[in-house]
Each structure stands twice: as C-alpha cells, then as structure tokens.
Amino acid sequence: MAFLVTPAQLSARADVFHQLASSIGAGLPLIRTLRMLAGSPPAWGLARPLTRVGDRLEEGATFGEALRSLGRWAPDFDIALLEAGEQSGRLDATCRVLSKAYRERAALSRKLILGLAYPVLVFHVAFLILPIGDLVTLFHGGSVGGFLLGKALFFLPFYVATAFLVYASQGTHGRAWRSGLEAVAGLIPGLGRARRALVLARLSMALDALLNSGMTATRAWPMAAAASGSPALEREVQAWLPRLGEGESAGDILPERSFFPQHFSAIYAGGEMSGRTDEALARLTEHYQDEGLRWMTLASGTLTGVVYGAVLLIVAWQIVSFWMGFYGGILGGG
C-alpha cells in the first residue's frame, strides 16, 4: 500500500468491497465484476490493479494468487480472508465484512485528521510570528531569506518526526520492527487497549472465514494469528499449537492462557462445545471491533487535546517571555 494511506483511499477500498459483495451476491461472476469495477473505479488509482487481478483470474489463478501478484497492494489480512471466503463459497460475505472494516477505518482517520487540523494550524501560524524578536528584526531591515530559512529549520524536525511515525506505523515491515512497535503501542494509554481489541477482532474474523472454508483448526489458528498483524499473538499460538495437533481443542487451551481475555476464551469455548463456533466468532468479531474503535476514538481525542494544549502552552510561554524581556529592558535602561 502507499506510504500514507488517506481516508479517501480507505473509503475507495470500502466501495470496491461493497460493490464486489453486492455483485457476487446477485450472481455475477467475479471476473465480470472486476472488469466492471475497473471500467468505473471508485478512485482513479484502482483501475490498473483491478484490471491486473481480472487478467490473472482469466489465466487460471485463484483470487488470493491474483492479489499476491500485485505485491504489497493488498494487505495479508485481506488476502487471507478473501482466500477463505473463496474456498468456502462465502466470498460475498467476506467482501461485506472488509467493506465495513475499511469504512470504519476511513471514518476514524477522517475524525483524527479533522481534530488535529486546528491545533496544527495554530502551531504553524504561532511560530511564523514567534519569537517576536525575529519578526521585529525582519521589519527593521533583516533578511527575508534568513527569516524564512530559520523558520524552515525550526519546522523541519517536526516534519521529519511526523514522516517517521507514519512510516513506522505501516504494516509492511519485518517481524522484529512490528514487535517493537507493538510493544511501544502497548505502553500508550488507550492506544494499547485499542490495538489489542482490534487484533482480537481480526483474529476472530479470520478464524471464522478459515474454519468455515473447511480448514482444520491446526492450520486455521496460525494463519489467523498471522493475519491479525500481531507478532505477540503469533508467538502465543505457536506456543500451544502442538497441543492442537495432539487432539486438544482450542476451547480447552484458551482458558489456561493469560494472553486471551476471559470474555474471549469463554465465548469461544462455549461456541465450540455447542457446535456453533461460527456464531461465537461472529459475536467476538463484532464485540472487539466495537471495543477497539471505542478506545481508538478515545485515544485520538486525547491526542488532539494534548497537541492543542501543548501548542497553547508554548505560545503563552513565548508571549510571556517576550514581554518580560521587553519590560526588563525598559526597567534596566531606566
């Protein structure tokens, strides 16, 4: 995917999956649906990849193989779900789930950007003016080029830090990088809980699709853990995977593991005992998706408040410092 994924790009992907779900559910073949989407894509950048996927399908590739041929264009999580949906004959339902997930991500991203827009604008306007001494020097014959260079050097570290954070948060890095990022995110109030809940939602969603495709639990669990995007969850599943191979059920193992919340373990075990694992996983997906979005909304609101408060404090300090220096100079001269 792109270096910076915008709300518009997320909304466009949501529209693609929504149209796929509607068309496939209405009985249209997948290749024909992709050709229609490529002819009138939700966003201009989607026409080429959709055409290439259609071409690969005509050559005999599966949907998952066709998506993998695009490189990093499609996340591993999407491919895992779509492959499972294709194998189980529930591709329309899988596309519907992905459409909802992308739409929620787009709404959250848009809310975060709108929340940060005002404090970021205040920050730029304030430090184009402050410190006032630089502005006074400029109006008394100072160099315009020197003034602008000084401001550019001041803002540059903030731009570099922002670019690094965007790059670091991408899901295309190696396992060690993602493990470190996951550990850091876990230390941030709100964000850690949001990430953990969304990981469990993705795990439940992937498990539901994989198990319903006829895959055994021994194969489905590690694949779903990998699709969750959490290296910690992958390590956890690998730790007790041999027990699954020896005949134990995940419902018996999960309550013994501190990694999984009691709520998750109880609902999964109950669904497994009653033979209604698919319903249990659907409930877990909805519950943890809602919880993750709730915590993510809280974290984004907190971040907006912190940035705005920090900008106001810095501006206030600059103003106070200027007037203290101004009156100090007058009193000292007097």
XYZ file of C-alpha atoms in Angstrom:
334
model
C 0.000 0.000 0.000
C 1.012 3.673 -0.233
C 3.391 5.365 2.198
C 0.490 7.430 3.524
C -2.996 5.936 3.384
C -5.633 8.680 3.332
C -9.299 8.444 4.377
C -10.249 8.810 0.697
C -8.164 5.742 -0.213
C -9.716 3.733 2.610
C -13.212 4.794 1.515
C -12.400 3.784 -2.069
C -11.389 0.293 -0.932
C -14.568 0.082 1.129
C -16.545 0.908 -2.030
C -14.675 -1.767 -4.016
C -15.509 -4.470 -1.479
C -19.094 -3.235 -1.173
C -19.610 -3.476 -4.933
C -17.916 -6.887 -5.021
C -20.214 -8.140 -2.255
C -23.347 -6.802 -3.982
C -22.437 -8.118 -7.430
C -21.284 -11.559 -6.283
C -24.345 -11.858 -4.048
C -26.516 -11.079 -7.087
C -24.898 -13.933 -9.004
C -22.434 -12.041 -11.232
C -19.117 -13.827 -11.921
C -16.074 -12.421 -10.111
C -14.134 -11.664 -13.304
C -17.037 -9.747 -14.830
C -17.483 -7.786 -11.610
C -13.794 -6.830 -11.577
C -13.993 -5.709 -15.219
C -16.973 -3.513 -14.393
C -15.152 -2.001 -11.410
C -12.004 -1.401 -13.465
C -14.091 0.421 -16.069
C -15.626 2.704 -13.461
C -13.431 2.534 -10.322
C -14.260 4.342 -7.052
C -10.832 6.045 -7.300
C -8.587 6.653 -10.312
C -5.678 4.614 -8.922
C -7.727 1.406 -8.647
C -8.373 0.767 -12.345
C -4.974 -0.774 -13.107
C -4.738 -3.191 -10.142
C -8.347 -4.327 -10.649
C -7.602 -4.989 -14.323
C -4.486 -6.987 -13.420
C -6.435 -9.085 -10.908
C -9.042 -9.827 -13.578
C -6.298 -10.816 -16.042
C -4.705 -13.195 -13.536
C -8.079 -14.804 -12.802
C -8.613 -15.396 -16.525
C -5.210 -17.116 -16.613
C -6.453 -19.591 -14.005
C -5.143 -18.075 -10.771
C -7.182 -18.054 -7.580
C -8.350 -14.737 -6.139
C -5.645 -14.887 -3.462
C -2.906 -15.645 -6.007
C -4.113 -12.808 -8.214
C -3.965 -10.343 -5.308
C -0.497 -11.516 -4.250
C 0.770 -10.852 -7.770
C 0.230 -7.131 -7.069
C 2.934 -7.116 -4.397
C 2.036 -5.031 -1.364
C -1.110 -3.534 -2.865
C -3.352 -5.845 -0.816
C -2.656 -6.454 2.910
C -2.057 -10.056 4.020
C -5.152 -9.876 6.221
C -7.398 -9.072 3.259
C -5.872 -11.845 1.156
C -6.251 -14.445 3.927
C -9.931 -13.592 4.376
C -10.677 -13.477 0.658
C -8.968 -16.823 0.076
C -11.007 -18.392 2.856
C -14.195 -16.801 1.522
C -13.433 -18.076 -1.970
C -12.841 -21.631 -0.702
C -15.973 -21.661 1.462
C -18.284 -20.097 -1.126
C -18.840 -17.071 1.127
C -16.851 -14.525 -0.845
C -19.725 -12.030 -0.849
C -19.973 -12.144 2.964
C -16.192 -11.731 3.284
C -16.234 -8.692 0.993
C -19.067 -7.227 3.049
C -17.017 -7.601 6.248
C -13.957 -5.987 4.648
C -16.084 -3.136 3.303
C -17.352 -2.388 6.792
C -13.839 -2.571 8.263
C -12.414 -0.139 5.692
C -15.342 2.250 6.110
C -14.809 2.366 9.879
C -11.068 2.947 9.419
C -11.793 5.781 6.981
C -14.228 7.438 9.400
C -11.744 7.182 12.270
C -8.873 8.559 10.157
C -11.026 11.441 8.971
C -12.039 12.266 12.538
C -8.407 12.226 13.701
C -7.258 14.484 10.856
C -10.072 16.982 11.434
C -9.330 17.003 15.151
C -5.635 17.723 14.578
C -6.129 20.282 11.789
C -6.856 23.273 14.060
C -4.019 22.783 16.590
C -1.557 22.137 13.746
C -2.706 25.339 12.005
C -2.360 27.303 15.257
C 1.123 25.841 15.730
C 2.273 26.967 12.269
C 0.763 30.453 12.499
C 2.105 30.977 16.014
C 5.678 30.026 15.171
C 5.714 32.018 11.976
C 5.219 35.007 14.291
C 7.102 33.817 17.370
C 9.579 34.512 18.760
C 8.561 38.112 18.192
C 12.182 39.237 18.271
C 12.778 37.567 14.896
C 9.799 39.404 13.425
C 10.991 42.735 14.838
C 14.430 42.148 13.322
C 12.836 41.386 9.952
C 10.862 44.664 9.971
C 13.994 46.595 10.871
C 15.948 45.585 7.803
C 16.533 41.910 8.459
C 16.942 39.410 5.649
C 13.726 37.807 4.405
C 15.699 34.781 3.222
C 17.344 34.382 6.618
C 13.972 34.687 8.363
C 12.368 32.025 6.153
C 15.397 29.735 6.471
C 15.216 29.966 10.248
C 11.525 29.061 10.212
C 12.138 26.163 7.811
C 14.883 24.783 10.072
C 12.549 25.116 13.063
C 9.674 23.204 11.420
C 11.870 20.586 9.719
C 12.372 18.312 12.786
C 8.597 18.193 13.320
C 8.032 17.179 9.687
C 10.760 14.521 9.896
C 9.304 13.124 13.130
C 5.810 13.005 11.597
C 7.094 11.243 8.469
C 8.943 8.707 10.631
C 5.830 7.962 12.687
C 3.799 7.434 9.512
C 6.494 5.142 8.099
C 6.865 3.226 11.368
C 3.139 2.558 11.612
C 2.940 0.836 8.215
C 2.250 -2.899 8.373
C 4.809 -3.852 5.711
C 7.865 -4.041 7.984
C 9.559 -7.176 9.274
C 8.588 -9.119 12.369
C 11.213 -7.517 14.661
C 10.102 -3.997 13.724
C 6.424 -4.856 14.193
C 7.155 -6.495 17.545
C 8.881 -3.349 18.772
C 6.075 -1.134 17.510
C 3.507 -3.372 19.195
C 5.405 -3.162 22.495
C 5.592 0.643 22.306
C 1.893 0.949 21.411
C 1.025 -1.212 24.413
C 2.589 1.389 26.720
C 0.410 4.241 25.429
C -2.858 4.600 27.392
C -5.894 3.960 25.224
C -3.914 3.088 22.109
C -2.619 -0.159 23.604
C -6.117 -1.328 24.525
C -7.465 -0.285 21.136
C -4.768 -2.224 19.298
C -5.276 -5.318 21.440
C -9.046 -5.305 20.858
C -8.640 -4.825 17.103
C -6.107 -7.681 16.983
C -8.664 -9.988 18.628
C -11.342 -8.773 16.202
C -9.103 -9.559 13.224
C -8.236 -12.956 14.713
C -11.922 -13.799 15.176
C -12.810 -12.607 11.690
C -10.006 -14.634 10.090
C -10.800 -17.744 12.149
C -14.457 -17.543 11.169
C -13.586 -17.391 7.472
C -10.870 -20.072 7.618
C -12.801 -22.605 9.692
C -15.893 -22.161 7.527
C -13.769 -22.851 4.451
C -13.224 -26.372 5.785
C -9.721 -25.794 7.126
C -8.678 -27.692 10.254
C -8.084 -25.785 13.497
C -4.398 -26.806 13.398
C -3.965 -24.875 10.141
C -6.531 -22.134 10.753
C -5.189 -20.834 14.073
C -1.611 -19.985 12.929
C -2.918 -18.490 9.681
C -5.470 -16.373 11.547
C -2.802 -15.275 14.038
C -0.544 -14.192 11.163
C -3.449 -12.321 9.559
C -4.122 -10.471 12.835
C -0.943 -8.428 12.380
C 0.267 -9.112 15.937
C 3.677 -10.827 16.338
C 2.858 -11.408 20.027
C -0.302 -13.307 19.098
C 1.621 -15.364 16.535
C 4.133 -16.389 19.219
C 1.319 -17.212 21.632
C -0.435 -19.508 19.156
C 2.815 -21.223 18.180
C 3.450 -21.971 21.874
C 0.395 -24.229 22.184
C -0.119 -25.279 18.568
C 1.428 -28.761 19.195
C -1.357 -29.431 21.698
C -3.927 -28.853 18.946
C -2.116 -31.396 16.821
C -2.304 -33.905 19.678
C -6.092 -33.692 19.778
C -6.814 -30.982 22.361
C -9.311 -28.301 21.386
C -8.638 -24.573 21.381
C -11.638 -24.144 23.688
C -9.833 -26.201 26.354
C -6.497 -24.440 25.886
C -7.551 -20.766 25.775
C -8.823 -20.503 29.399
C -5.381 -21.634 30.590
C -3.579 -18.856 28.709
C -3.309 -15.393 30.221
C -2.857 -13.833 26.775
C -6.566 -14.085 25.935
C -9.227 -12.169 27.930
C -11.657 -14.334 29.899
C -14.518 -12.974 27.788
C -12.873 -14.199 24.577
C -11.954 -17.609 25.989
C -15.411 -18.215 27.490
C -17.376 -17.325 24.354
C -15.066 -19.300 22.075
C -15.131 -22.364 24.343
C -18.928 -22.145 24.644
C -19.341 -21.948 20.882
C -17.016 -24.880 20.373
C -18.874 -27.055 22.908
C -22.274 -26.266 21.370
C -21.073 -26.765 17.797
C -21.766 -23.110 16.972
C -18.231 -21.815 16.654
C -19.147 -19.636 13.676
C -21.776 -17.743 15.692
C -19.366 -17.338 18.609
C -16.650 -15.954 16.331
C -19.109 -13.558 14.690
C -20.073 -12.210 18.134
C -16.421 -11.909 19.151
C -15.595 -10.051 15.937
C -18.378 -7.529 16.479
C -17.620 -7.089 20.191
C -13.887 -6.492 19.828
C -14.289 -4.351 16.732
C -16.661 -2.064 18.630
C -14.371 -2.033 21.663
C -11.302 -1.299 19.552
C -12.992 1.562 17.727
C -14.240 2.991 21.026
C -10.740 3.003 22.516
C -9.216 4.292 19.277
C -11.689 7.187 19.224
C -10.790 7.989 22.830
C -7.063 7.815 22.050
C -7.404 10.095 19.012
C -9.434 12.607 21.032
C -6.800 12.568 23.768
C -4.028 13.090 21.211
C -5.872 16.068 19.746
C -6.267 17.604 23.200
C -2.609 17.035 24.104
C -1.357 18.623 20.867
C -3.682 21.603 21.236
C -2.768 22.092 24.891
C 0.966 21.861 24.143
C 0.671 24.461 21.372
C -1.212 26.872 23.651
C 1.339 26.457 26.453
C 4.279 27.063 24.118
C 2.627 30.131 22.586
C 1.779 31.502 26.026
C 5.364 30.983 27.198
C 6.757 32.775 24.141
C 4.451 35.756 24.696
C 5.254 35.980 28.410
C 8.994 35.674 27.694
C 8.821 38.466 25.124
C 7.045 40.909 27.433
C 9.300 40.030 30.365
C 12.309 40.762 28.185
C 10.719 43.951 26.855
C 9.865 45.409 30.257
C 13.105 44.117 31.703
C 14.984 46.099 29.076
C 12.979 49.258 29.847
C 13.466 48.958 33.597
C 17.126 48.135 33.175
C 17.611 51.104 30.886
C 15.755 53.361 33.293
